[in-house]
Coordinates of C-alpha atoms in Angstrom, one line a residue:
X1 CA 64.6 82.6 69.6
X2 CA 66.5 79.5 69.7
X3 CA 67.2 79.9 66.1
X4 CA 68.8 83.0 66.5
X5 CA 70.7 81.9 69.7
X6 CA 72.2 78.6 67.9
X7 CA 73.3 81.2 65.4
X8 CA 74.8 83.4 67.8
X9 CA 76.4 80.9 69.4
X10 CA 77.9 79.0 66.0
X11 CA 79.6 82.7 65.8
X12 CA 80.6 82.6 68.9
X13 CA 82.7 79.2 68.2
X14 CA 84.1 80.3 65.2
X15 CA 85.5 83.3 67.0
X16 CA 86.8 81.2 69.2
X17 CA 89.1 79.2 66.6
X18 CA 89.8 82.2 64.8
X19 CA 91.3 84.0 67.7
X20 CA 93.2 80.9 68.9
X21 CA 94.4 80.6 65.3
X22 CA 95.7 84.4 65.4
X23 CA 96.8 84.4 68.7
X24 CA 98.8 80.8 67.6
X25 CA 100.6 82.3 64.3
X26 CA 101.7 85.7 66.1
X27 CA 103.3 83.5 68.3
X28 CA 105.7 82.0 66.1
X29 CA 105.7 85.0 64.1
X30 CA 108.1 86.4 67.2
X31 CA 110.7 85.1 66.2
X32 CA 111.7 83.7 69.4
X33 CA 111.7 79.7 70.1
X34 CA 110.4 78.3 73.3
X35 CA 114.1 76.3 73.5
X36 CA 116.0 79.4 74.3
X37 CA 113.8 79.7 77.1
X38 CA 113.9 75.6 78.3
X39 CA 117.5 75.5 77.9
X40 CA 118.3 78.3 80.2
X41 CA 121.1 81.1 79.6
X42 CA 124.7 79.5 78.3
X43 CA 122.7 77.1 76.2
X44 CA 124.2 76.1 73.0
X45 CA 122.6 76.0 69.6
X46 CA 122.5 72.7 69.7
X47 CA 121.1 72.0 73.2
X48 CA 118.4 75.0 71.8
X49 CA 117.6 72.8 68.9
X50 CA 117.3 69.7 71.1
X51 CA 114.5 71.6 73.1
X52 CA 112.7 73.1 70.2
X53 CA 112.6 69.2 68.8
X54 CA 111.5 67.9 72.2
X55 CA 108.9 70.3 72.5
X56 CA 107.6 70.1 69.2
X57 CA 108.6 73.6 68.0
X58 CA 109.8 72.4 64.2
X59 CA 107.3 70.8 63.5
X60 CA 104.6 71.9 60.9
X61 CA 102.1 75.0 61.9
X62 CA 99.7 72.8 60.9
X63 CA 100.6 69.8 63.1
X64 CA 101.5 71.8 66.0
X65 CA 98.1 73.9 66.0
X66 CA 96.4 70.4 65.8
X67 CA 98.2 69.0 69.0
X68 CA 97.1 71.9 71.0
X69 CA 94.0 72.1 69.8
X70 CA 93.3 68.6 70.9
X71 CA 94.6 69.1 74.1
X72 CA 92.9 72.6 74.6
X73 CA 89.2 71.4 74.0
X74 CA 90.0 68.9 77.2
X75 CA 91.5 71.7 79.4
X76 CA 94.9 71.1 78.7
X77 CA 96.6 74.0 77.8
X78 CA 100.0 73.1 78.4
X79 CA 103.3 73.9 80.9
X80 CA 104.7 77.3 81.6
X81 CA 108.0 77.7 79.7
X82 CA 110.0 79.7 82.8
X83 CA 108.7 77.0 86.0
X84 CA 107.1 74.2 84.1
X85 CA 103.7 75.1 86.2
X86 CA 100.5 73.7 84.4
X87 CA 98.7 76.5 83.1
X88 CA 94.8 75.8 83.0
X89 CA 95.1 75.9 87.1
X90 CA 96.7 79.3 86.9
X91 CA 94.6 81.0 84.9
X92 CA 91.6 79.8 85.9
X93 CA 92.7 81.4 89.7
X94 CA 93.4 84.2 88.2
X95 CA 90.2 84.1 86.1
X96 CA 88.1 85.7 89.5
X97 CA 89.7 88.3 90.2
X98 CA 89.3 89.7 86.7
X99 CA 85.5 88.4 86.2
X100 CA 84.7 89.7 89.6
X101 CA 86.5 93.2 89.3
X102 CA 85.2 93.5 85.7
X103 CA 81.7 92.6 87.0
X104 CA 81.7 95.1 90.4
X105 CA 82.7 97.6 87.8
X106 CA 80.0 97.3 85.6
X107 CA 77.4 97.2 88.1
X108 CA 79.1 100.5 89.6
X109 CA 78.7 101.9 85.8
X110 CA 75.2 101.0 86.1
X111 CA 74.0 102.1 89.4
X112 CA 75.8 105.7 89.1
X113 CA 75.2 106.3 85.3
X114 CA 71.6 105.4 84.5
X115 CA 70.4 107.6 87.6
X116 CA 72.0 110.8 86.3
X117 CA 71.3 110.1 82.7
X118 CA 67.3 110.0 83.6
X119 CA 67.0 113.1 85.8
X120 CA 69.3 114.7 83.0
X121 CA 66.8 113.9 80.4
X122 CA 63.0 114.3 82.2
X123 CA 64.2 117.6 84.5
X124 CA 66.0 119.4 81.5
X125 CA 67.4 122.8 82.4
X126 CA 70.2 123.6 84.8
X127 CA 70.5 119.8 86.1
X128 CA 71.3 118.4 82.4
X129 CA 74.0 120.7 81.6
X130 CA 75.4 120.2 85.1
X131 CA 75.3 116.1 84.6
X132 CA 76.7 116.5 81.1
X133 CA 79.2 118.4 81.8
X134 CA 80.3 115.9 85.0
X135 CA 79.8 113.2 82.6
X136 CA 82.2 114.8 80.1
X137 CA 85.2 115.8 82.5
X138 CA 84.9 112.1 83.9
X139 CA 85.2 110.6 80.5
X140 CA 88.8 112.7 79.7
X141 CA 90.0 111.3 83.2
X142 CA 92.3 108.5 82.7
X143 CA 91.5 104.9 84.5
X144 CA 95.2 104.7 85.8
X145 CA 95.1 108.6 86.5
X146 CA 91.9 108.4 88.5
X147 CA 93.3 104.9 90.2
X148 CA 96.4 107.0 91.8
X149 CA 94.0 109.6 93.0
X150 CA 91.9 107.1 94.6
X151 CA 95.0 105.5 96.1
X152 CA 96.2 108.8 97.4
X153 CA 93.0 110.2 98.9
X154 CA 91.5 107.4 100.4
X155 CA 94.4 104.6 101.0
X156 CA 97.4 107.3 102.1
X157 CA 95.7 110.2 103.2
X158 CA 92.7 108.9 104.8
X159 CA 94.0 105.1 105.8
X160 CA 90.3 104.0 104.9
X161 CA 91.3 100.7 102.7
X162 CA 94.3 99.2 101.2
X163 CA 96.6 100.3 98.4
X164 CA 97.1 97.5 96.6
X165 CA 96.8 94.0 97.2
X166 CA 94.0 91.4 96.7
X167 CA 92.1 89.2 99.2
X168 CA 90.2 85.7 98.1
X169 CA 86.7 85.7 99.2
X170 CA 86.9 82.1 100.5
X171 CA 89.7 83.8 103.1
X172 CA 87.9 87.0 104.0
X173 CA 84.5 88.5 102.6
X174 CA 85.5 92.0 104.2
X175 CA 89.0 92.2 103.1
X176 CA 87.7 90.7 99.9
X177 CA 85.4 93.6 99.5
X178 CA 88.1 96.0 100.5
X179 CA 90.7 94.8 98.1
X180 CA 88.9 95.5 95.3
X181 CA 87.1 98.6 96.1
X182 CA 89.4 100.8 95.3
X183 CA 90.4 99.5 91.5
X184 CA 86.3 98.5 90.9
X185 CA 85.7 102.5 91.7
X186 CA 89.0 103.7 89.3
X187 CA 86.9 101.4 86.4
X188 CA 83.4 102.3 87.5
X189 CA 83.3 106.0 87.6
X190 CA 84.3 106.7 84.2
X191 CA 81.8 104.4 82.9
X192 CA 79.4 105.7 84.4
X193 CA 80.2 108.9 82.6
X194 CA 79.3 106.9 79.9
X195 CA 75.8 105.2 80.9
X196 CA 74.9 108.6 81.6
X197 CA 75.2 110.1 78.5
X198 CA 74.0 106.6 77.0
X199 CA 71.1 107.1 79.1
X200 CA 69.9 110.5 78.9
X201 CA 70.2 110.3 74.9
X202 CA 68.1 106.9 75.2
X203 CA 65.1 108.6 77.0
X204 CA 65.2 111.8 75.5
X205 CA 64.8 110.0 72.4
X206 CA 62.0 107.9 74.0
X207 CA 59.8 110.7 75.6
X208 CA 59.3 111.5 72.1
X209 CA 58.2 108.4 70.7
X210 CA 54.3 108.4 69.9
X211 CA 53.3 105.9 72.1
X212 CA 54.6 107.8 75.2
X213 CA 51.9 110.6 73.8
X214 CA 49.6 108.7 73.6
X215 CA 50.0 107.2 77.4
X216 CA 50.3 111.4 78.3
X217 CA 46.8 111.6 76.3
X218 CA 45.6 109.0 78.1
X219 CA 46.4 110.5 81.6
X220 CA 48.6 108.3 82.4
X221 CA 50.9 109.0 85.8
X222 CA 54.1 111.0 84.7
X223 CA 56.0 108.7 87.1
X224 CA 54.7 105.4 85.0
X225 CA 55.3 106.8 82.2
X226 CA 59.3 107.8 82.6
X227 CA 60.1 105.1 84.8
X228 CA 58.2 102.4 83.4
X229 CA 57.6 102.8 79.5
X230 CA 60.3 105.0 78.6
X231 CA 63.2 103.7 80.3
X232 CA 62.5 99.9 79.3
X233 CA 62.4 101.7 75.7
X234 CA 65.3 103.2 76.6
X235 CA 67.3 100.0 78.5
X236 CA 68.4 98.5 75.0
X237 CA 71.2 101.0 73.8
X238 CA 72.2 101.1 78.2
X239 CA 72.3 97.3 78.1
X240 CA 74.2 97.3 75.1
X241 CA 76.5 99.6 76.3
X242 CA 76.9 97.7 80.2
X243 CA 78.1 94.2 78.0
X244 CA 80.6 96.4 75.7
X245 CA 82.1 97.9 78.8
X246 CA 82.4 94.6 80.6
X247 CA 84.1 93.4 77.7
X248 CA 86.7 96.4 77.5
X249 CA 87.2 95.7 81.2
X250 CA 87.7 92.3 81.3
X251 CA 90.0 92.7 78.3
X252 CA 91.8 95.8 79.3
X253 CA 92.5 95.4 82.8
X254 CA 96.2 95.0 82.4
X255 CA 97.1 98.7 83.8
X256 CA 94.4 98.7 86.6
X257 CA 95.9 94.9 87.8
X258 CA 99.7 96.0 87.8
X259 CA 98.4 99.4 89.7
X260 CA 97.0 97.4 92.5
X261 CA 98.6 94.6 92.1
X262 CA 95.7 92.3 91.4
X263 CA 96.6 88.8 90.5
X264 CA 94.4 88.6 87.9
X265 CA 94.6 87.8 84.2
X266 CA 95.7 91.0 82.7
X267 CA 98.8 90.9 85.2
X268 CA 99.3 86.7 83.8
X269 CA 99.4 88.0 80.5
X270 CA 101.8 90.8 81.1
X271 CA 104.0 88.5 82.9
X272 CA 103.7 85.6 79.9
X273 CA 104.5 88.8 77.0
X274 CA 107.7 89.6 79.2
X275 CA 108.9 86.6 79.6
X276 CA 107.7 85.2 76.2
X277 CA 106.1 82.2 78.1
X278 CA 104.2 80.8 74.5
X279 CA 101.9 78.6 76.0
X280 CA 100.8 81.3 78.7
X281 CA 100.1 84.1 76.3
X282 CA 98.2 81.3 74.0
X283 CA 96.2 80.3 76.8
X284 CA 95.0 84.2 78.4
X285 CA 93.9 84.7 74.8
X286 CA 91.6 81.9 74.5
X287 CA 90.7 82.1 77.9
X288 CA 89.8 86.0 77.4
X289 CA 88.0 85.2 73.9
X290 CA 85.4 82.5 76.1
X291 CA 84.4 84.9 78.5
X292 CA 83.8 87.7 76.0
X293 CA 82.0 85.4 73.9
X294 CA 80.1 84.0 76.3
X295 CA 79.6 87.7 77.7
X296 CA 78.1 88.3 74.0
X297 CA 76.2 85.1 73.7
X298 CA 74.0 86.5 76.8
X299 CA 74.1 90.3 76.2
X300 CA 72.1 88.9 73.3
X301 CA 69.5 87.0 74.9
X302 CA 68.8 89.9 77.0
X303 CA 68.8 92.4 74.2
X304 CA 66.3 89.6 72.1
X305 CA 64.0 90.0 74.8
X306 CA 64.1 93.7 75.5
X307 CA 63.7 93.9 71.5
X308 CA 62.1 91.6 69.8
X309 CA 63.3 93.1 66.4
X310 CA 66.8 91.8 67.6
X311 CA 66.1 88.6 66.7
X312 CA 65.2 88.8 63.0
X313 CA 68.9 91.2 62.3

């Protein structure tokens, strides 16, 4: 196990470097310099040139990458371009509200997906064509499309919790809760859609296997057997699936963020693209690439010891 783990993990480094690396040359692939920026509008070329020489922008790739690198690895990744604001601070604010609305979302996935998906698969009949087809209308609903919905029903119409907005828990727990009910339930439902189908295809697949026949010719209790045996048989592929659709939120939360106006890291990195602050859109990316490593790094562990023939792939 802790062979394959400080594999993982050497992966997980390397991914690291190679999307700060990417992230680093499409930057100055742009073809915008931070000077234009520094110097403000009515800037001269040569007041532009001063700033790109002050802030190290002709310099080599090679020696720029280097300098940031060094700084990055001790939490330094640099100064907004538009206010001069140190960006580590910023970010890692607006890291929470994305972890935690990613996270709530993925528990929602779980708790209304994996229900459906085993009644689909052990009752059969009328109540698995009924849950598919649910499952398959949620999954052509888009997140935004289902987000305005929520917002109309249930903020305008019914005046039950806010449109947009977003509360620190340290300030309220209830208004905390509130705040990100709404854009948790726009991300949760249709992946739930999802860890239904997941996780009626998992059992069906696993009431077949021979040992569950054998626990059936052994008189073992029906509930045991389905709810025991054959859905930890079946939890791999679901687990699998939970830790992909964290990462896709975390990583794709950009729309849902700007529709409730969540200050989160999806609505940093939209700001940082508009406004071609470098340093910004270097740091969401590496910033983005930990988590969903580290995301990785432990959906492993948990699928190594769910399946121990993980750990010799």
């Amino acid at each position: 196990m802790l062979t394959y783990l400080a594999r993982r993990f050497g992966l997980g480094v390397v991914t690291v470097l190679v999307a700060s690396v990417l992230s680093f040359l499409l930057v100055h692939a742009s073809g915008g310099s931070p000077g234009v920026i520094t110097a403000g509008e009515g800037a001269t070329k040569a007041q532009i040139a001063a700033e790109n020489d002050r802030l190290g922008w002709n310099r080599s790739l090679t020696a720029q990458y280097a300098t940031w690198l060094t700084h990055a690895v001790r939490g330094d990744l640099g100064a907004s371009l538009i206010d001069g604001h140190t960006i580590w601070p910023d970010l890692t604010q607006r890291l929470p509200v994305t972890a935690s609305t990613a996270v709530f979302a993925t528990l929602v996935s779980g708790v209304l997906g994996i229900l459906p998906g085993v009644l689909a698969a052990v009752r059969g009949g009328r109540l698995d064509r009924v849950i598919t087809t649910l499952s398959g209308i949620t999954l052509s609903l888009p997140q935004f499309w289902v987000g305005i919905v929520l917002v109309y029903l249930i903020a305008v119409k019914g005046r039950l919790l806010p449109a947009t907005g977003y509360v620190a828990f340290t300030t309220s727990p209830s208004q905390y809760a509130q705040s990100l009910t709404l854009p948790v339930l726009a991300l949760g439902l249709t992946g739930a859609a999802i860890i239904a189908r997941t996780t009626r295809a998992g059992m069906v697949n696993a009431l077949q296997q021979e040992h569950i026949r054998t626990l059936r010719a052994l008189g073992t209790p029906a509930w045991r057997i389905r709810y025991l045996h054959a859905l930890r048989f079946a939890g791999a592929p679901v687990v699998a699936v939970l830790g992909v659709q964290f990462i896709a939120l975390f990583g794709g939360s950009v729309i849902i963020e700007q529709l409730f106006a969540l200050p989160g890291l999806g609505q940093a990195a939209q700001n940082a693209i508009n406004t071609h602050d470098f340093p910004a859109v270097q740091g969401v990316v590496v910033i983005a690439t930990v988590v969903v490593v580290a995301t990785n790094l432990v959906l492993d562990l948990v699928l190594a010891t769910l399946d121990p023939k993980v750990r010799a792939a």
